[in-house]
CSV table of C-alpha atoms in Angstrom, one decimal:
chain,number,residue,atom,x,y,z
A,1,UNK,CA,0.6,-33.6,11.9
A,2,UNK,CA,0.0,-31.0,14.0
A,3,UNK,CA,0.7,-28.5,11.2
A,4,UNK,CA,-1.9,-29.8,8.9
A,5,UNK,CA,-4.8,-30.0,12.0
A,6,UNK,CA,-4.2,-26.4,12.1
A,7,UNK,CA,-4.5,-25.9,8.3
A,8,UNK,CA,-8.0,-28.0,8.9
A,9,UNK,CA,-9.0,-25.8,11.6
A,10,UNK,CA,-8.1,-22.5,9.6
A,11,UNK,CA,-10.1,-24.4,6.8
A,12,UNK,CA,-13.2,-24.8,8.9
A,13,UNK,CA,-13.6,-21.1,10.2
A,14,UNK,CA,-13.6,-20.1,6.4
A,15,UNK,CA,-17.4,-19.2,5.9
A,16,UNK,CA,-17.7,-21.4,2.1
A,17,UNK,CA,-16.5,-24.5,3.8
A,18,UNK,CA,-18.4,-24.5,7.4
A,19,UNK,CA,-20.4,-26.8,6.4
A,20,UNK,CA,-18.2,-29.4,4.9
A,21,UNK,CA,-17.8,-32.8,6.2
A,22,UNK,CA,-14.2,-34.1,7.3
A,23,UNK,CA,-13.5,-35.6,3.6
A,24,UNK,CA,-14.6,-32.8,1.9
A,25,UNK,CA,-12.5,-30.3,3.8
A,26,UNK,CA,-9.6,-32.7,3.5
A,27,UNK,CA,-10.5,-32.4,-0.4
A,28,UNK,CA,-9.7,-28.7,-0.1
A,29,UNK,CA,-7.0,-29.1,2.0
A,30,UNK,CA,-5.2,-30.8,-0.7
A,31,UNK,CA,-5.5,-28.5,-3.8
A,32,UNK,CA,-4.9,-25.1,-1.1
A,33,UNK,CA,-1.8,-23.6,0.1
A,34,UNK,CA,-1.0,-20.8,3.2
A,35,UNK,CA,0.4,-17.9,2.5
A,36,UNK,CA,1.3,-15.0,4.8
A,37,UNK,CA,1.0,-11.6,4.0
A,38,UNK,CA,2.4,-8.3,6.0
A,39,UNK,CA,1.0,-5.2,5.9
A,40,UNK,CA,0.8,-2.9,2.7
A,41,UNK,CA,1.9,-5.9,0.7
A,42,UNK,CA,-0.3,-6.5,-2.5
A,43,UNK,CA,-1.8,-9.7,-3.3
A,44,UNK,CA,-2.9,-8.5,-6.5
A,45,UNK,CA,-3.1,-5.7,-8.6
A,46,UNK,CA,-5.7,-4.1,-11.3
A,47,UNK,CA,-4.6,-6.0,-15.0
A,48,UNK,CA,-3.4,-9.5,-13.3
A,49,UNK,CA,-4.1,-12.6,-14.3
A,50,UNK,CA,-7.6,-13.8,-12.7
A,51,UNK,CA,-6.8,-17.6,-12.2
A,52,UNK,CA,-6.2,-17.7,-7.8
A,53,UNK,CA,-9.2,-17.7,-5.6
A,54,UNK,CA,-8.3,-16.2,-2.1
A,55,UNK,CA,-9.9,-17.1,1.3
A,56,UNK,CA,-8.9,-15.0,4.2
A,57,UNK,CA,-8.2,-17.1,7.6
A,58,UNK,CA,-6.5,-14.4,9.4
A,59,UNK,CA,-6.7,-10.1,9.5
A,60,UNK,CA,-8.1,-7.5,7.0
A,61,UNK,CA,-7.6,-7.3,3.5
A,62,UNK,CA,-8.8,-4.3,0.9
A,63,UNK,CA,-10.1,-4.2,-2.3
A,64,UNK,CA,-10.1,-1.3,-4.5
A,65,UNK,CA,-8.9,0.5,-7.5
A,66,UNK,CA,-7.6,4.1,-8.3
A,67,UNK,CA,-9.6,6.9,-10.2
A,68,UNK,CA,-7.7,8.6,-13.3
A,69,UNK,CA,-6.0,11.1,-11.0
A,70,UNK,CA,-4.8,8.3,-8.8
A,71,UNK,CA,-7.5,8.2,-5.9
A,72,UNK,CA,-8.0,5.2,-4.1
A,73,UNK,CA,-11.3,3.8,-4.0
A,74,UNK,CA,-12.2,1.5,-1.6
A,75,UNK,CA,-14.7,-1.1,-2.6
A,76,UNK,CA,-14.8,-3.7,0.4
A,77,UNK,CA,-12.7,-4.3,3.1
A,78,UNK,CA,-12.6,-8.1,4.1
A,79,UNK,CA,-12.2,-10.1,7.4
A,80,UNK,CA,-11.1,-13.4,8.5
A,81,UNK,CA,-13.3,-16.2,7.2
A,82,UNK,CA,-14.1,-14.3,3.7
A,83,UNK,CA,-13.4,-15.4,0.1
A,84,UNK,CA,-12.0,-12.8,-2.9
A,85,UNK,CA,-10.7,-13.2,-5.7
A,86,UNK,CA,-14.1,-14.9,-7.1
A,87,UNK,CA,-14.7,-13.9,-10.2
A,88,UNK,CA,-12.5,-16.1,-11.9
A,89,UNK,CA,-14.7,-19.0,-11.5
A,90,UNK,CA,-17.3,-17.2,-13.9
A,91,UNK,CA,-15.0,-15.4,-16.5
A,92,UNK,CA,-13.2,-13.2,-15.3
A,93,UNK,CA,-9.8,-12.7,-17.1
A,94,UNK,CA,-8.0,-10.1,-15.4
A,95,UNK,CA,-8.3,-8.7,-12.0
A,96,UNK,CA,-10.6,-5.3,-12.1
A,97,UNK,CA,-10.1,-4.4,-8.6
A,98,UNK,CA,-6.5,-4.7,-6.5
A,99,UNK,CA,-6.5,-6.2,-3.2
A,100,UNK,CA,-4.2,-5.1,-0.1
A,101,UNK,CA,-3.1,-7.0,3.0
A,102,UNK,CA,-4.1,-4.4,5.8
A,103,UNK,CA,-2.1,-5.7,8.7
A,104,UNK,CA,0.7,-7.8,9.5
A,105,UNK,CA,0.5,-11.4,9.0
A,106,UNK,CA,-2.3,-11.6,6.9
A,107,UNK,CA,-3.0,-15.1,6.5
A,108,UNK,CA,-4.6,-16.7,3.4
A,109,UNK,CA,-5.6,-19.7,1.4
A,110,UNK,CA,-4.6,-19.8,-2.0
A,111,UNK,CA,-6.8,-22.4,-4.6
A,112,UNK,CA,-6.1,-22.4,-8.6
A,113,UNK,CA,-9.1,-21.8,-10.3
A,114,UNK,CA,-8.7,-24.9,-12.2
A,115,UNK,CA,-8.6,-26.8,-8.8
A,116,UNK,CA,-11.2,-24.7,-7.9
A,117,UNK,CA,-13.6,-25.8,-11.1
A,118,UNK,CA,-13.0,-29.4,-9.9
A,119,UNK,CA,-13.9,-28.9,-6.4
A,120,UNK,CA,-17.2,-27.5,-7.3
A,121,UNK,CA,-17.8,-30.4,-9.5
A,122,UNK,CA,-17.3,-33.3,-6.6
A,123,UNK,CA,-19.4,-31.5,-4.4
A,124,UNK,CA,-22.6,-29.9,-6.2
A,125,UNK,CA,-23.8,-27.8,-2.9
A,126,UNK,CA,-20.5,-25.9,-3.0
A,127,UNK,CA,-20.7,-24.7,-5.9
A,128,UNK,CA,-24.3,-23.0,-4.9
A,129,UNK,CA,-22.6,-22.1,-1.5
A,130,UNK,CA,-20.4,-20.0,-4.0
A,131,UNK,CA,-23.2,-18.7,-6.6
A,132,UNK,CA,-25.3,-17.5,-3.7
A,133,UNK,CA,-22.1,-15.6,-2.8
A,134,UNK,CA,-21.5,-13.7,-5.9
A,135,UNK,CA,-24.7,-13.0,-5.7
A,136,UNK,CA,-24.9,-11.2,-1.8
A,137,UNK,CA,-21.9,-9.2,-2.8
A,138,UNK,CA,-23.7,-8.2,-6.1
A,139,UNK,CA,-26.5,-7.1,-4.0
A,140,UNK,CA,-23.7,-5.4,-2.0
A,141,UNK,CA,-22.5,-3.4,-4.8
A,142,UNK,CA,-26.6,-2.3,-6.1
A,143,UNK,CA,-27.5,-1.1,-2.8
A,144,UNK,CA,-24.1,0.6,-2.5
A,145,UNK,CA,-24.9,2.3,-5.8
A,146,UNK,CA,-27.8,3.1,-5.3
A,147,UNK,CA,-26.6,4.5,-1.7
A,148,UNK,CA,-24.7,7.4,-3.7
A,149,UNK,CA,-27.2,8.2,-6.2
A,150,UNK,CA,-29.9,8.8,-3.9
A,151,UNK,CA,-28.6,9.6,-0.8
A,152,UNK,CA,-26.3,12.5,0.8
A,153,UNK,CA,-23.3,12.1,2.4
A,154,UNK,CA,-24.5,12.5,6.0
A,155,UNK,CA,-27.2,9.5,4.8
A,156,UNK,CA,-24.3,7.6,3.5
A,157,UNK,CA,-22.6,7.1,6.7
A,158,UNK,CA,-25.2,6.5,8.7
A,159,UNK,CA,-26.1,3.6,6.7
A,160,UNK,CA,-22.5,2.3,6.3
A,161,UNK,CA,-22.4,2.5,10.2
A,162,UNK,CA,-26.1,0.6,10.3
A,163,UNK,CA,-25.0,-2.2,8.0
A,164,UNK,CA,-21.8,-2.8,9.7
A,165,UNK,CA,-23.4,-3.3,12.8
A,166,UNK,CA,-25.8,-5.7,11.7
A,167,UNK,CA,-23.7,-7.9,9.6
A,168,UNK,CA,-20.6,-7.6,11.6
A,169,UNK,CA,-21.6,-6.6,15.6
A,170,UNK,CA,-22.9,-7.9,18.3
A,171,UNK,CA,-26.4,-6.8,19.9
A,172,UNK,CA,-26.4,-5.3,22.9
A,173,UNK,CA,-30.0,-4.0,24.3
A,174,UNK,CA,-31.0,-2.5,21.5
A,175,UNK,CA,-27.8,-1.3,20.1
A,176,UNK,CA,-24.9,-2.7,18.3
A,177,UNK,CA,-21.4,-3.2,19.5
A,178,UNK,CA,-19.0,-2.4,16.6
A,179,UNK,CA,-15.1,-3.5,17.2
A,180,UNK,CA,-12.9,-2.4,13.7
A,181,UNK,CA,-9.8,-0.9,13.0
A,182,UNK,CA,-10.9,2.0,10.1
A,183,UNK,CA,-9.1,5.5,10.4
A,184,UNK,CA,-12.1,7.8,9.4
A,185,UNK,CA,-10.1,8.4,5.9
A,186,UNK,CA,-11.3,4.5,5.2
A,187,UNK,CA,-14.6,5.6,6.1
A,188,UNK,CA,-15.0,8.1,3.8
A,189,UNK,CA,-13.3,6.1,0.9
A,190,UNK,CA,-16.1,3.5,1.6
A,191,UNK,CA,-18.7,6.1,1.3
A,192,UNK,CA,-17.5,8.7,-0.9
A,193,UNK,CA,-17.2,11.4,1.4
A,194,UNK,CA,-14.3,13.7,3.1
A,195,UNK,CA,-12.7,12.0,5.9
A,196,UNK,CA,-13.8,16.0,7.7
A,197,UNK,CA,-17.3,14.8,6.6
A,198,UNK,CA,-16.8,11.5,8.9
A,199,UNK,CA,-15.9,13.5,11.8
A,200,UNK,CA,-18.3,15.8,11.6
A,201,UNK,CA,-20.9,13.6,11.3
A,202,UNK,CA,-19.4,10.7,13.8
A,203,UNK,CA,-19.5,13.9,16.9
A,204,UNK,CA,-22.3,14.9,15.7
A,205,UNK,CA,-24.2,11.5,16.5
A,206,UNK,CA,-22.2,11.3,19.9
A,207,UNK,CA,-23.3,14.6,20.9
A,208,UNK,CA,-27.0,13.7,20.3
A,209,UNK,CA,-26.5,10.5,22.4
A,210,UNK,CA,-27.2,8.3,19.4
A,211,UNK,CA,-23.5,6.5,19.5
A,212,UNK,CA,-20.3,6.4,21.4
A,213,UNK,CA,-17.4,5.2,19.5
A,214,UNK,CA,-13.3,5.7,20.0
A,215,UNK,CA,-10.9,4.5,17.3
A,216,UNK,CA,-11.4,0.8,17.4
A,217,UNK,CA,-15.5,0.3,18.2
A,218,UNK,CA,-18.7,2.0,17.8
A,219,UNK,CA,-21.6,1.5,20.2
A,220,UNK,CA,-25.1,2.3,18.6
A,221,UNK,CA,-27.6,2.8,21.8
A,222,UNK,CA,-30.6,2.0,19.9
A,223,UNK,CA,-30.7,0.5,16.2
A,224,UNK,CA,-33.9,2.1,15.4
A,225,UNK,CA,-33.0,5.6,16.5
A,226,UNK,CA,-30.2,5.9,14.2
């Protein structure tokens, strides 16, 4: 008993099902299952079989893929509460992307897309809970895009920094408050640039007063000055 009130609980911090009554969320709790991850450990890879959607209850998980010379390229990286694996539910075959446990006892929520299908069915507003999904992280992707078309490196990471902080931290006078756990090498992935580009830039903001950060947080002193 006490095992599946914590299931329930881990259920409810997932962001898709917040808003789910107690029957509903015992609907999903009976099609999911837990599984624990550990750190480096693939969940899946580029070419697999696109039939498990993923929720994340517990630490990070990556997605990305690897250039022709073998260069990882990081597309998202994902925190507790967050769904991946998505794309099955409209067509897609095979995974495009690979996705990567980034600490230990990564915990997730596993539903077959089958199960998934029927779940959307019994309850209609899920099922737009999860189109308007696809389509933030599509909007994601095009302003991402259009990030590295138009805009230079030291632009790049400014706004990565920015949009962090407003989806992800907490205000604080007129700043931001950033916790996360990125070396500056996953910076740069993220926004196509050297991680010596990141440093550069990151000292450069601290030495004009516009951010403090250490290896785990960022502060932003004013949001608008940045």
């Amino acid at each position: 008993m006490a095992n599946q009130q914590s299931k329930l609980w881990h259920l409810e911090q997932i962001n898709l099902f917040k808003d789910l009554n107690p029957e509903e969320l015992d609907m999903v709790d009976r099609i999911s299952s837990m599984r624990t991850m550990e750190k480096s450990q693939f969940i899946y890879f580029p070419e697999d079989p696109s039939n498990v959607i993923f929720l994340l209850k517990e630490g990070r998980v990556k997605l990305g893929s690897y250039s022709d010379d073998g260069k990882e390229i990081i597309k998202a990286i994902l925190y507790h509460g967050e769904i991946f694996g998505e794309l099955s539910i409209i067509g897609e075959g095979k995974r495009s992307d690979f996705a990567l446990a980034m600490d230990s006892n990564v915990r997730i929520c596993a539903i077959h897309k089958e199960e998934m299908e029927r779940l959307l069915k019994s309850i209609p507003h899920l099922s737009f809970e999860i189109t308007k999904l696809i389509g933030d992280k599509l909007q994601k992707v095009e302003r991402r895009l259009e990030s590295l078309v138009f805009k230079d490196a030291r632009e790049r990471i400014i706004n990565f920094i920015k949009s962090n902080a407003l989806e992800k931290g907490r205000k604080v006078g007129y700043g931001y408050a950033l916790k996360h756990e990125l070396t500056h090498q996953d910076m740069a992935n993220l926004t196509a640039t050297s991680r010596q580009t990141v440093t550069i830039v990151l000292n450069e903001l601290k030495e004009a007063n516009l951010i403090n950060f250490d290896r785990k947080s960022i502060l932003i002193h004013d949001i608008n000055d940045l």
